[in-house]
PDB file of C-alpha atoms in Angstrom:
ATOM      1  CA  UNK A   1     -58.186-133.526 -16.031  1.00 44.00           C
ATOM      2  CA  UNK A   2     -55.733-131.424 -17.940  1.00 43.00           C
ATOM      3  CA  UNK A   3     -52.801-133.478 -19.280  1.00 45.00           C
ATOM      4  CA  UNK A   4     -49.746-133.239 -17.020  1.00 44.00           C
ATOM      5  CA  UNK A   5     -47.211-133.030 -19.777  1.00 47.00           C
ATOM      6  CA  UNK A   6     -48.535-129.837 -21.244  1.00 60.00           C
ATOM      7  CA  UNK A   7     -49.046-126.273 -20.033  1.00 78.00           C
ATOM      8  CA  UNK A   8     -52.571-125.573 -18.779  1.00 91.00           C
ATOM      9  CA  UNK A   9     -53.704-121.981 -19.009  1.00 92.00           C
ATOM     10  CA  UNK A  10     -56.772-122.742 -16.981  1.00 94.00           C
ATOM     11  CA  UNK A  11     -54.977-124.473 -14.159  1.00 93.00           C
ATOM     12  CA  UNK A  12     -52.470-121.594 -14.084  1.00 95.00           C
ATOM     13  CA  UNK A  13     -55.154-118.958 -13.952  1.00 94.00           C
ATOM     14  CA  UNK A  14     -56.716-120.968 -11.175  1.00 94.00           C
ATOM     15  CA  UNK A  15     -53.502-120.743  -9.158  1.00 95.00           C
ATOM     16  CA  UNK A  16     -53.187-116.956  -9.806  1.00 96.00           C
ATOM     17  CA  UNK A  17     -56.819-116.434  -8.721  1.00 96.00           C
ATOM     18  CA  UNK A  18     -56.057-118.247  -5.418  1.00 96.00           C
ATOM     19  CA  UNK A  19     -53.169-115.972  -4.957  1.00 96.00           C
ATOM     20  CA  UNK A  20     -55.207-112.921  -5.787  1.00 96.00           C
ATOM     21  CA  UNK A  21     -58.017-113.931  -3.292  1.00 97.00           C
ATOM     22  CA  UNK A  22     -55.423-114.515  -0.578  1.00 97.00           C
ATOM     23  CA  UNK A  23     -53.863-111.273  -1.285  1.00 96.00           C
ATOM     24  CA  UNK A  24     -57.261-109.481  -0.815  1.00 96.00           C
ATOM     25  CA  UNK A  25     -57.592-110.580   2.686  1.00 96.00           C
ATOM     26  CA  UNK A  26     -59.387-113.998   2.200  1.00 98.00           C
ATOM     27  CA  UNK A  27     -58.449-117.524   3.025  1.00 98.00           C
ATOM     28  CA  UNK A  28     -59.590-120.910   1.855  1.00 98.00           C
ATOM     29  CA  UNK A  29     -61.796-122.795   4.202  1.00 98.00           C
ATOM     30  CA  UNK A  30     -63.657-126.145   4.079  1.00 98.00           C
ATOM     31  CA  UNK A  31     -66.709-127.131   6.246  1.00 98.00           C
ATOM     32  CA  UNK A  32     -67.820-130.719   6.747  1.00 98.00           C
ATOM     33  CA  UNK A  33     -71.597-130.556   7.173  1.00 98.00           C
ATOM     34  CA  UNK A  34     -71.829-134.262   7.736  1.00 97.00           C
ATOM     35  CA  UNK A  35     -73.732-136.852   5.682  1.00 95.00           C
ATOM     36  CA  UNK A  36     -71.018-136.758   2.923  1.00 97.00           C
ATOM     37  CA  UNK A  37     -71.495-132.963   2.323  1.00 98.00           C
ATOM     38  CA  UNK A  38     -68.566-130.571   2.178  1.00 98.00           C
ATOM     39  CA  UNK A  39     -68.666-126.898   1.338  1.00 98.00           C
ATOM     40  CA  UNK A  40     -65.589-124.895   0.324  1.00 98.00           C
ATOM     41  CA  UNK A  41     -65.669-121.151   0.899  1.00 98.00           C
ATOM     42  CA  UNK A  42     -63.266-118.136   0.714  1.00 98.00           C
ATOM     43  CA  UNK A  43     -63.653-116.367   4.059  1.00 98.00           C
ATOM     44  CA  UNK A  44     -62.101-113.290   5.696  1.00 98.00           C
ATOM     45  CA  UNK A  45     -58.783-113.892   7.308  1.00 97.00           C
ATOM     46  CA  UNK A  46     -59.960-111.618  10.025  1.00 96.00           C
ATOM     47  CA  UNK A  47     -63.751-111.068  10.518  1.00 95.00           C
ATOM     48  CA  UNK A  48     -64.233-107.315  11.413  1.00 95.00           C
ATOM     49  CA  UNK A  49     -67.285-106.615  13.533  1.00 92.00           C
ATOM     50  CA  UNK A  50     -67.737-103.128  12.161  1.00 92.00           C
ATOM     51  CA  UNK A  51     -68.127-104.443   8.634  1.00 95.00           C
ATOM     52  CA  UNK A  52     -71.381-106.060   7.322  1.00 97.00           C
ATOM     53  CA  UNK A  53     -71.170-109.510   5.875  1.00 98.00           C
ATOM     54  CA  UNK A  54     -71.697-110.190   2.125  1.00 98.00           C
ATOM     55  CA  UNK A  55     -72.079-113.575   0.505  1.00 98.00           C
ATOM     56  CA  UNK A  56     -71.315-113.869  -3.236  1.00 98.00           C
ATOM     57  CA  UNK A  57     -72.820-116.932  -4.919  1.00 98.00           C
ATOM     58  CA  UNK A  58     -71.602-118.029  -8.317  1.00 98.00           C
ATOM     59  CA  UNK A  59     -73.552-119.459 -11.257  1.00 97.00           C
ATOM     60  CA  UNK A  60     -73.123-122.607 -13.324  1.00 96.00           C
ATOM     61  CA  UNK A  61     -69.836-122.615 -15.079  1.00 88.00           C
ATOM     62  CA  UNK A  62     -66.374-122.279 -13.553  1.00 88.00           C
ATOM     63  CA  UNK A  63     -65.703-122.105  -9.815  1.00 93.00           C
ATOM     64  CA  UNK A  64     -66.435-119.078  -7.571  1.00 96.00           C
ATOM     65  CA  UNK A  65     -62.989-117.518  -8.110  1.00 97.00           C
ATOM     66  CA  UNK A  66     -63.396-117.240 -11.884  1.00 96.00           C
ATOM     67  CA  UNK A  67     -66.808-115.604 -11.601  1.00 97.00           C
ATOM     68  CA  UNK A  68     -66.103-113.092  -8.813  1.00 98.00           C
ATOM     69  CA  UNK A  69     -62.415-112.274  -9.278  1.00 96.00           C
ATOM     70  CA  UNK A  70     -63.049-108.729 -10.508  1.00 96.00           C
ATOM     71  CA  UNK A  71     -65.089-107.809  -7.356  1.00 97.00           C
ATOM     72  CA  UNK A  72     -63.020-109.192  -4.517  1.00 97.00           C
ATOM     73  CA  UNK A  73     -60.565-106.401  -3.883  1.00 95.00           C
ATOM     74  CA  UNK A  74     -63.072-103.546  -4.007  1.00 95.00           C
ATOM     75  CA  UNK A  75     -65.791-105.348  -2.014  1.00 97.00           C
ATOM     76  CA  UNK A  76     -63.467-106.798   0.630  1.00 95.00           C
ATOM     77  CA  UNK A  77     -62.580-103.244   1.765  1.00 93.00           C
ATOM     78  CA  UNK A  78     -66.239-102.658   2.605  1.00 95.00           C
ATOM     79  CA  UNK A  79     -67.499-106.024   3.665  1.00 97.00           C
ATOM     80  CA  UNK A  80     -66.579-109.256   5.336  1.00 98.00           C
ATOM     81  CA  UNK A  81     -66.659-111.282   2.163  1.00 98.00           C
ATOM     82  CA  UNK A  82     -67.716-114.959   2.030  1.00 98.00           C
ATOM     83  CA  UNK A  83     -67.464-116.604  -1.310  1.00 98.00           C
ATOM     84  CA  UNK A  84     -68.650-120.309  -1.356  1.00 98.00           C
ATOM     85  CA  UNK A  85     -68.355-122.861  -4.034  1.00 98.00           C
ATOM     86  CA  UNK A  86     -71.794-124.390  -4.550  1.00 98.00           C
ATOM     87  CA  UNK A  87     -72.167-128.244  -4.313  1.00 98.00           C
ATOM     88  CA  UNK A  88     -70.469-129.945  -7.305  1.00 98.00           C
ATOM     89  CA  UNK A  89     -68.267-126.872  -8.116  1.00 97.00           C
ATOM     90  CA  UNK A  90     -64.791-126.114  -6.968  1.00 95.00           C
ATOM     91  CA  UNK A  91     -64.094-128.259  -3.882  1.00 95.00           C
ATOM     92  CA  UNK A  92     -67.700-128.534  -2.686  1.00 98.00           C
ATOM     93  CA  UNK A  93     -69.422-131.904  -2.895  1.00 98.00           C
ATOM     94  CA  UNK A  94     -72.170-134.123  -1.472  1.00 98.00           C
ATOM     95  CA  UNK A  95     -72.956-137.695  -1.697  1.00 98.00           C
ATOM     96  CA  UNK A  96     -76.578-137.024  -0.831  1.00 98.00           C
ATOM     97  CA  UNK A  97     -79.169-137.233  -3.703  1.00 98.00           C
ATOM     98  CA  UNK A  98     -80.752-133.759  -3.292  1.00 98.00           C
ATOM     99  CA  UNK A  99     -80.349-131.402  -6.319  1.00 98.00           C
ATOM    100  CA  UNK A 100     -82.667-128.538  -5.513  1.00 98.00           C
ATOM    101  CA  UNK A 101     -81.582-124.902  -5.056  1.00 98.00           C
ATOM    102  CA  UNK A 102     -83.254-125.032  -1.580  1.00 98.00           C
ATOM    103  CA  UNK A 103     -80.756-127.781  -0.526  1.00 98.00           C
ATOM    104  CA  UNK A 104     -77.871-125.687  -1.888  1.00 98.00           C
ATOM    105  CA  UNK A 105     -79.246-122.702   0.112  1.00 98.00           C
ATOM    106  CA  UNK A 106     -79.417-124.755   3.288  1.00 98.00           C
ATOM    107  CA  UNK A 107     -75.842-125.942   2.880  1.00 98.00           C
ATOM    108  CA  UNK A 108     -74.584-122.330   2.291  1.00 98.00           C
ATOM    109  CA  UNK A 109     -76.492-121.073   5.316  1.00 98.00           C
ATOM    110  CA  UNK A 110     -75.304-123.903   7.560  1.00 98.00           C
ATOM    111  CA  UNK A 111     -71.742-123.077   6.468  1.00 98.00           C
ATOM    112  CA  UNK A 112     -72.284-119.363   7.344  1.00 98.00           C
ATOM    113  CA  UNK A 113     -73.662-120.416  10.706  1.00 98.00           C
ATOM    114  CA  UNK A 114     -70.481-122.346  11.311  1.00 97.00           C
ATOM    115  CA  UNK A 115     -68.446-119.164  10.759  1.00 97.00           C
ATOM    116  CA  UNK A 116     -70.639-117.325  13.212  1.00 97.00           C
ATOM    117  CA  UNK A 117     -72.375-115.040  10.591  1.00 97.00           C
ATOM    118  CA  UNK A 118     -75.761-114.044  11.951  1.00 96.00           C
ATOM    119  CA  UNK A 119     -76.733-111.317   9.434  1.00 97.00           C
ATOM    120  CA  UNK A 120     -75.771-111.004   5.742  1.00 98.00           C
ATOM    121  CA  UNK A 121     -76.466-109.523   2.429  1.00 98.00           C
ATOM    122  CA  UNK A 122     -76.442-111.937  -0.595  1.00 98.00           C
ATOM    123  CA  UNK A 123     -75.540-111.432  -4.198  1.00 98.00           C
ATOM    124  CA  UNK A 124     -76.410-114.302  -6.585  1.00 98.00           C
ATOM    125  CA  UNK A 125     -75.308-114.536 -10.158  1.00 98.00           C
ATOM    126  CA  UNK A 126     -77.547-116.596 -12.575  1.00 98.00           C
ATOM    127  CA  UNK A 127     -77.996-120.072 -10.887  1.00 98.00           C
ATOM    128  CA  UNK A 128     -76.483-118.498  -7.720  1.00 98.00           C
ATOM    129  CA  UNK A 129     -79.520-116.156  -7.638  1.00 98.00           C
ATOM    130  CA  UNK A 130     -81.817-119.144  -7.403  1.00 98.00           C
ATOM    131  CA  UNK A 131     -79.821-120.251  -4.395  1.00 98.00           C
ATOM    132  CA  UNK A 132     -79.778-116.690  -2.995  1.00 98.00           C
ATOM    133  CA  UNK A 133     -83.494-116.325  -3.400  1.00 98.00           C
ATOM    134  CA  UNK A 134     -84.121-119.678  -1.606  1.00 98.00           C
ATOM    135  CA  UNK A 135     -81.835-118.385   1.232  1.00 98.00           C
ATOM    136  CA  UNK A 136     -84.022-115.242   1.560  1.00 98.00           C
ATOM    137  CA  UNK A 137     -87.172-117.408   1.636  1.00 98.00           C
ATOM    138  CA  UNK A 138     -85.870-119.950   4.117  1.00 98.00           C
ATOM    139  CA  UNK A 139     -83.951-117.547   6.381  1.00 98.00           C
ATOM    140  CA  UNK A 140     -85.706-114.103   6.324  1.00 98.00           C
ATOM    141  CA  UNK A 141     -84.276-113.184   9.674  1.00 98.00           C
ATOM    142  CA  UNK A 142     -80.668-113.664   8.441  1.00 98.00           C
ATOM    143  CA  UNK A 143     -80.625-112.373   4.763  1.00 98.00           C
ATOM    144  CA  UNK A 144     -81.133-108.566   4.958  1.00 98.00           C
ATOM    145  CA  UNK A 145     -80.775-107.589   1.301  1.00 98.00           C
ATOM    146  CA  UNK A 146     -80.710-109.629  -1.867  1.00 98.00           C
ATOM    147  CA  UNK A 147     -79.144-108.860  -5.297  1.00 98.00           C
ATOM    148  CA  UNK A 148     -80.135-110.987  -8.237  1.00 98.00           C
ATOM    149  CA  UNK A 149     -77.894-110.747 -11.286  1.00 98.00           C
ATOM    150  CA  UNK A 150     -79.447-112.151 -14.503  1.00 98.00           C
ATOM    151  CA  UNK A 151     -81.268-114.650 -12.509  1.00 98.00           C
ATOM    152  CA  UNK A 152     -84.325-116.312 -14.098  1.00 97.00           C
ATOM    153  CA  UNK A 153     -85.754-117.536 -10.792  1.00 98.00           C
ATOM    154  CA  UNK A 154     -89.342-116.673 -12.083  1.00 98.00           C
ATOM    155  CA  UNK A 155     -89.089-118.737 -15.280  1.00 97.00           C
ATOM    156  CA  UNK A 156     -91.641-121.605 -15.770  1.00 97.00           C
ATOM    157  CA  UNK A 157     -91.253-124.954 -17.346  1.00 96.00           C
ATOM    158  CA  UNK A 158     -93.680-124.054 -20.029  1.00 96.00           C
ATOM    159  CA  UNK A 159     -91.521-121.023 -21.096  1.00 97.00           C
ATOM    160  CA  UNK A 160     -89.242-123.417 -22.928  1.00 94.00           C
ATOM    161  CA  UNK A 161     -92.025-125.070 -24.768  1.00 92.00           C
ATOM    162  CA  UNK A 162     -93.402-121.593 -25.674  1.00 95.00           C
ATOM    163  CA  UNK A 163     -90.122-120.647 -27.330  1.00 95.00           C
ATOM    164  CA  UNK A 164     -88.762-118.039 -24.862  1.00 95.00           C
ATOM    165  CA  UNK A 165     -85.227-119.465 -24.810  1.00 96.00           C
ATOM    166  CA  UNK A 166     -82.595-120.062 -27.556  1.00 94.00           C
ATOM    167  CA  UNK A 167     -82.690-123.746 -26.679  1.00 95.00           C
ATOM    168  CA  UNK A 168     -85.731-126.062 -27.306  1.00 94.00           C
ATOM    169  CA  UNK A 169     -85.106-128.677 -24.655  1.00 96.00           C
ATOM    170  CA  UNK A 170     -83.372-129.198 -21.211  1.00 96.00           C
ATOM    171  CA  UNK A 171     -80.944-131.657 -22.968  1.00 97.00           C
ATOM    172  CA  UNK A 172     -79.923-128.936 -25.435  1.00 97.00           C
ATOM    173  CA  UNK A 173     -79.532-126.448 -22.559  1.00 97.00           C
ATOM    174  CA  UNK A 174     -77.269-128.897 -20.698  1.00 97.00           C
ATOM    175  CA  UNK A 175     -75.107-129.572 -23.750  1.00 98.00           C
ATOM    176  CA  UNK A 176     -74.344-125.793 -23.882  1.00 97.00           C
ATOM    177  CA  UNK A 177     -74.248-124.883 -20.172  1.00 97.00           C
ATOM    178  CA  UNK A 178     -71.973-127.791 -19.465  1.00 97.00           C
ATOM    179  CA  UNK A 179     -69.912-127.907 -22.704  1.00 97.00           C
ATOM    180  CA  UNK A 180     -67.950-131.016 -23.474  1.00 97.00           C
ATOM    181  CA  UNK A 181     -66.536-129.858 -26.819  1.00 97.00           C
ATOM    182  CA  UNK A 182     -64.947-126.607 -28.136  1.00 96.00           C
ATOM    183  CA  UNK A 183     -67.977-126.142 -30.464  1.00 97.00           C
ATOM    184  CA  UNK A 184     -70.379-126.165 -27.470  1.00 97.00           C
ATOM    185  CA  UNK A 185     -68.130-123.853 -25.516  1.00 97.00           C
ATOM    186  CA  UNK A 186     -68.113-121.389 -28.361  1.00 97.00           C
ATOM    187  CA  UNK A 187     -71.815-121.602 -28.469  1.00 97.00           C
ATOM    188  CA  UNK A 188     -71.936-120.871 -24.738  1.00 97.00           C
ATOM    189  CA  UNK A 189     -69.681-117.810 -25.229  1.00 96.00           C
ATOM    190  CA  UNK A 190     -71.816-116.576 -27.994  1.00 96.00           C
ATOM    191  CA  UNK A 191     -75.028-116.799 -25.924  1.00 97.00           C
ATOM    192  CA  UNK A 192     -73.406-115.312 -22.804  1.00 97.00           C
ATOM    193  CA  UNK A 193     -71.833-112.186 -24.250  1.00 97.00           C
ATOM    194  CA  UNK A 194     -73.247-109.203 -26.020  1.00 97.00           C
ATOM    195  CA  UNK A 195     -69.894-108.887 -27.846  1.00 95.00           C
ATOM    196  CA  UNK A 196     -68.492-112.386 -27.726  1.00 94.00           C
ATOM    197  CA  UNK A 197     -64.823-113.167 -28.167  1.00 89.00           C
ATOM    198  CA  UNK A 198     -64.074-114.546 -31.556  1.00 89.00           C
ATOM    199  CA  UNK A 199     -61.594-116.935 -32.831  1.00 89.00           C
ATOM    200  CA  UNK A 200     -60.882-118.699 -29.544  1.00 91.00           C
ATOM    201  CA  UNK A 201     -58.357-121.445 -30.244  1.00 93.00           C
ATOM    202  CA  UNK A 202     -59.513-125.020 -29.627  1.00 94.00           C
ATOM    203  CA  UNK A 203     -56.426-125.860 -27.604  1.00 93.00           C
ATOM    204  CA  UNK A 204     -57.519-123.187 -25.048  1.00 93.00           C
ATOM    205  CA  UNK A 205     -61.114-124.341 -25.167  1.00 95.00           C
ATOM    206  CA  UNK A 206     -60.247-127.965 -24.684  1.00 96.00           C
ATOM    207  CA  UNK A 207     -57.971-127.055 -21.746  1.00 95.00           C
ATOM    208  CA  UNK A 208     -60.757-125.116 -20.026  1.00 95.00           C
ATOM    209  CA  UNK A 209     -63.261-128.034 -20.620  1.00 96.00           C
ATOM    210  CA  UNK A 210     -60.728-130.566 -19.177  1.00 94.00           C
ATOM    211  CA  UNK A 211     -60.115-128.499 -15.988  1.00 93.00           C
ATOM    212  CA  UNK A 212     -63.541-126.925 -15.359  1.00 94.00           C
ATOM    213  CA  UNK A 213     -66.311-128.803 -17.171  1.00 95.00           C
ATOM    214  CA  UNK A 214     -65.674-132.535 -16.782  1.00 95.00           C
ATOM    215  CA  UNK A 215     -65.697-132.988 -13.053  1.00 95.00           C
ATOM    216  CA  UNK A 216     -69.132-133.773 -11.564  1.00 97.00           C
ATOM    217  CA  UNK A 217     -70.871-133.454 -14.974  1.00 97.00           C
ATOM    218  CA  UNK A 218     -73.672-135.845 -14.140  1.00 98.00           C
ATOM    219  CA  UNK A 219     -74.456-134.071 -10.810  1.00 98.00           C
ATOM    220  CA  UNK A 220     -74.410-130.616 -12.530  1.00 98.00           C
ATOM    221  CA  UNK A 221     -76.669-131.971 -15.242  1.00 98.00           C
ATOM    222  CA  UNK A 222     -79.163-133.056 -12.568  1.00 98.00           C
ATOM    223  CA  UNK A 223     -79.079-129.540 -11.029  1.00 98.00           C
ATOM    224  CA  UNK A 224     -80.228-128.095 -14.245  1.00 98.00           C
ATOM    225  CA  UNK A 225     -82.893-130.767 -14.783  1.00 97.00           C
ATOM    226  CA  UNK A 226     -84.210-130.271 -11.263  1.00 98.00           C
ATOM    227  CA  UNK A 227     -84.275-126.443 -11.807  1.00 96.00           C
ATOM    228  CA  UNK A 228     -86.539-126.785 -14.755  1.00 96.00           C
ATOM    229  CA  UNK A 229     -88.779-129.634 -13.692  1.00 95.00           C
ATOM    230  CA  UNK A 230     -92.412-128.595 -13.131  1.00 96.00           C
ATOM    231  CA  UNK A 231     -91.354-125.086 -12.365  1.00 97.00           C
ATOM    232  CA  UNK A 232     -94.213-122.573 -11.865  1.00 97.00           C
ATOM    233  CA  UNK A 233     -94.318-118.883 -10.974  1.00 97.00           C
ATOM    234  CA  UNK A 234     -97.225-119.622  -8.686  1.00 97.00           C
ATOM    235  CA  UNK A 235     -95.024-121.772  -6.474  1.00 97.00           C
ATOM    236  CA  UNK A 236     -92.380-119.003  -6.072  1.00 98.00           C
ATOM    237  CA  UNK A 237     -92.769-117.288  -2.630  1.00 97.00           C
ATOM    238  CA  UNK A 238     -92.643-113.575  -2.442  1.00 97.00           C
ATOM    239  CA  UNK A 239     -89.717-112.395  -0.376  1.00 97.00           C
ATOM    240  CA  UNK A 240     -89.872-109.215   1.802  1.00 95.00           C
ATOM    241  CA  UNK A 241     -86.185-108.194   1.766  1.00 97.00           C
ATOM    242  CA  UNK A 242     -85.167-105.244  -0.304  1.00 97.00           C
ATOM    243  CA  UNK A 243     -84.013-106.683  -3.573  1.00 98.00           C
ATOM    244  CA  UNK A 244     -82.050-105.285  -6.546  1.00 98.00           C
ATOM    245  CA  UNK A 245     -82.602-107.090  -9.820  1.00 98.00           C
ATOM    246  CA  UNK A 246     -79.757-106.496 -12.373  1.00 98.00           C
ATOM    247  CA  UNK A 247     -80.037-107.687 -15.954  1.00 98.00           C
ATOM    248  CA  UNK A 248     -78.179-107.454 -19.177  1.00 98.00           C
ATOM    249  CA  UNK A 249     -80.150-105.800 -21.940  1.00 98.00           C
ATOM    250  CA  UNK A 250     -79.298-108.474 -24.405  1.00 98.00           C
ATOM    251  CA  UNK A 251     -79.331-111.541 -22.168  1.00 98.00           C
ATOM    252  CA  UNK A 252     -79.887-114.634 -24.320  1.00 97.00           C
ATOM    253  CA  UNK A 253     -79.708-117.196 -21.466  1.00 97.00           C
ATOM    254  CA  UNK A 254     -82.475-115.598 -19.340  1.00 98.00           C
ATOM    255  CA  UNK A 255     -84.267-113.063 -21.586  1.00 98.00           C
ATOM    256  CA  UNK A 256     -85.038-109.624 -20.320  1.00 98.00           C
ATOM    257  CA  UNK A 257     -88.808-110.526 -20.169  1.00 98.00           C
ATOM    258  CA  UNK A 258     -87.933-112.529 -17.096  1.00 98.00           C
ATOM    259  CA  UNK A 259     -86.506-109.444 -15.303  1.00 98.00           C
ATOM    260  CA  UNK A 260     -89.862-107.571 -15.819  1.00 98.00           C
ATOM    261  CA  UNK A 261     -91.703-110.693 -14.572  1.00 98.00           C
ATOM    262  CA  UNK A 262     -89.653-110.857 -11.463  1.00 98.00           C
ATOM    263  CA  UNK A 263     -90.088-107.153 -10.797  1.00 98.00           C
ATOM    264  CA  UNK A 264     -93.849-107.510 -11.065  1.00 98.00           C
ATOM    265  CA  UNK A 265     -93.748-110.548  -8.726  1.00 98.00           C
ATOM    266  CA  UNK A 266     -91.799-108.691  -6.029  1.00 97.00           C
ATOM    267  CA  UNK A 267     -93.529-105.362  -6.573  1.00 94.00           C
ATOM    268  CA  UNK A 268     -92.380-102.512  -4.412  1.00 93.00           C
ATOM    269  CA  UNK A 269     -89.744-104.628  -2.655  1.00 93.00           C
ATOM    270  CA  UNK A 270     -87.624-104.734  -5.772  1.00 97.00           C
ATOM    271  CA  UNK A 271     -85.709-102.340  -7.939  1.00 98.00           C
ATOM    272  CA  UNK A 272     -84.771-103.283 -11.527  1.00 98.00           C
ATOM    273  CA  UNK A 273     -81.570-101.980 -13.249  1.00 98.00           C
ATOM    274  CA  UNK A 274     -81.023-102.935 -16.873  1.00 98.00           C
ATOM    275  CA  UNK A 275     -77.345-102.653 -18.035  1.00 98.00           C
ATOM    276  CA  UNK A 276     -77.068-101.498 -21.685  1.00 97.00           C
ATOM    277  CA  UNK A 277     -74.915-103.357 -24.221  1.00 97.00           C
ATOM    278  CA  UNK A 278     -74.514-106.385 -22.019  1.00 98.00           C
ATOM    279  CA  UNK A 279     -75.537-110.002 -22.254  1.00 98.00           C
ATOM    280  CA  UNK A 280     -75.810-112.674 -19.553  1.00 98.00           C
ATOM    281  CA  UNK A 281     -72.138-112.585 -18.374  1.00 97.00           C
ATOM    282  CA  UNK A 282     -72.416-109.113 -16.823  1.00 97.00           C
ATOM    283  CA  UNK A 283     -69.748-109.978 -14.325  1.00 97.00           C
ATOM    284  CA  UNK A 284     -67.143-110.370 -17.045  1.00 96.00           C
ATOM    285  CA  UNK A 285     -68.519-107.957 -19.724  1.00 96.00           C
ATOM    286  CA  UNK A 286     -69.394-105.114 -17.547  1.00 97.00           C
ATOM    287  CA  UNK A 287     -67.731-105.436 -14.153  1.00 97.00           C
ATOM    288  CA  UNK A 288     -67.374-101.769 -13.403  1.00 97.00           C
ATOM    289  CA  UNK A 289     -70.987-101.087 -14.018  1.00 98.00           C
ATOM    290  CA  UNK A 290     -71.967-104.082 -12.020  1.00 98.00           C
ATOM    291  CA  UNK A 291     -69.787-103.032  -9.106  1.00 98.00           C
ATOM    292  CA  UNK A 292     -71.291 -99.454  -9.270  1.00 97.00           C
ATOM    293  CA  UNK A 293     -74.758-100.911  -8.892  1.00 98.00           C
ATOM    294  CA  UNK A 294     -73.762-103.252  -6.053  1.00 98.00           C
ATOM    295  CA  UNK A 295     -72.107-100.506  -4.194  1.00 97.00           C
ATOM    296  CA  UNK A 296     -74.968 -98.056  -4.527  1.00 97.00           C
ATOM    297  CA  UNK A 297     -77.559-100.624  -3.379  1.00 97.00           C
ATOM    298  CA  UNK A 298     -75.640-102.297  -0.594  1.00 97.00           C
ATOM    299  CA  UNK A 299     -74.458 -99.037   0.897  1.00 93.00           C
ATOM    300  CA  UNK A 300     -77.863 -97.352   0.652  1.00 82.00           C
ATOM    301  CA  UNK A 301     -79.517 -98.876   3.753  1.00 56.00           C
ATOM    302  CA  UNK A 302     -78.330 -99.392   7.348  1.00 55.00           C
ATOM    303  CA  UNK A 303     -77.106-102.882   8.255  1.00 48.00           C
ATOM    304  CA  UNK A 304     -77.822-104.753  11.413  1.00 46.00           C
ATOM    305  CA  UNK A 305     -74.974-105.879  13.483  1.00 43.00           C
ATOM    306  CA  UNK A 306     -75.288-108.777  15.950  1.00 39.00           C
ATOM    307  CA  UNK A 307     -72.889-109.061  18.839  1.00 37.00           C
ATOM    308  CA  UNK A 308     -72.063-112.287  20.612  1.00 32.00           C
ATOM    309  CA  UNK A 309     -75.007-112.242  22.971  1.00 31.00           C
ATOM    310  CA  UNK A 310     -77.474-111.917  20.038  1.00 36.00           C
ATOM    311  CA  UNK A 311     -78.522-108.260  20.611  1.00 34.00           C
ATOM    312  CA  UNK A 312     -78.500-105.959  17.602  1.00 34.00           C
ATOM    313  CA  UNK A 313     -78.024-102.369  16.761  1.00 31.00           C
ATOM    314  CA  UNK A 314     -77.776-100.287  13.542  1.00 30.00           C
ATOM    315  CA  UNK A 315     -74.633 -99.329  11.800  1.00 27.00           C
ATOM    316  CA  UNK A 316     -74.555 -96.024   9.847  1.00 27.00           C
TER     317      UNK A 316
END
């Protein structure tokens, strides 16, 4: 944790983000799913029946607030927003041994069920897209539309051996994606951005690592290892929901080749949008363009609203 006798920019920004989320009509909520599993989620202070529900799922890195902060205010005016922390991020945790994206998906869905959400659209960012895809597979009657942002869900274990990625092994990937030193965090920034921020001071980087990257490090490492192990495209189910694939033109975490592979895999059910002059961290590098694409896709089709007795009708 950050040292108590010095100012922590990261902890201060975390506090400001909590205020911002609260000011945008959301409140912090924690669900105990039993068996040592707890999910934290930002939920609407008031769920409005006339609005569709939208779930935003973060990637590996900081908590959900840091990754979705630019989108909360504009999206909350159009949707009932639900922004969970995945297991081992933020305030979510499990003592169970499962590390698959399918278990993450099950936990998010059980949390949404607890809030009475019967229909939803899902947006998944990077690792969050793996979880969102699994939600669409497991719960096709609940997930209506899916947006996958820079999500290499179709990569295969052999892709690393064949030189597709900047890293040569899972251990090397873990050392960058879960940085424990300023040098590794600088490397992550360089790989994540098309125009990376330069000359980041070590004091700031150390503070960020202390607050965001040291907790649950072993468990997060296991998430990455499980994602990679024996992964094959032939094992990836084809989903039927309308899907928007968004990718950065110069993504170095999940190369653009994977976007075209995913589009081929989903065929006519998917639309691919490539954002120019952007890397992997589109949410931070091109937030206005990303919001524009989200708005266009999510507003383009009617939503289904379920009332309390389970009947449904269309909303224009």
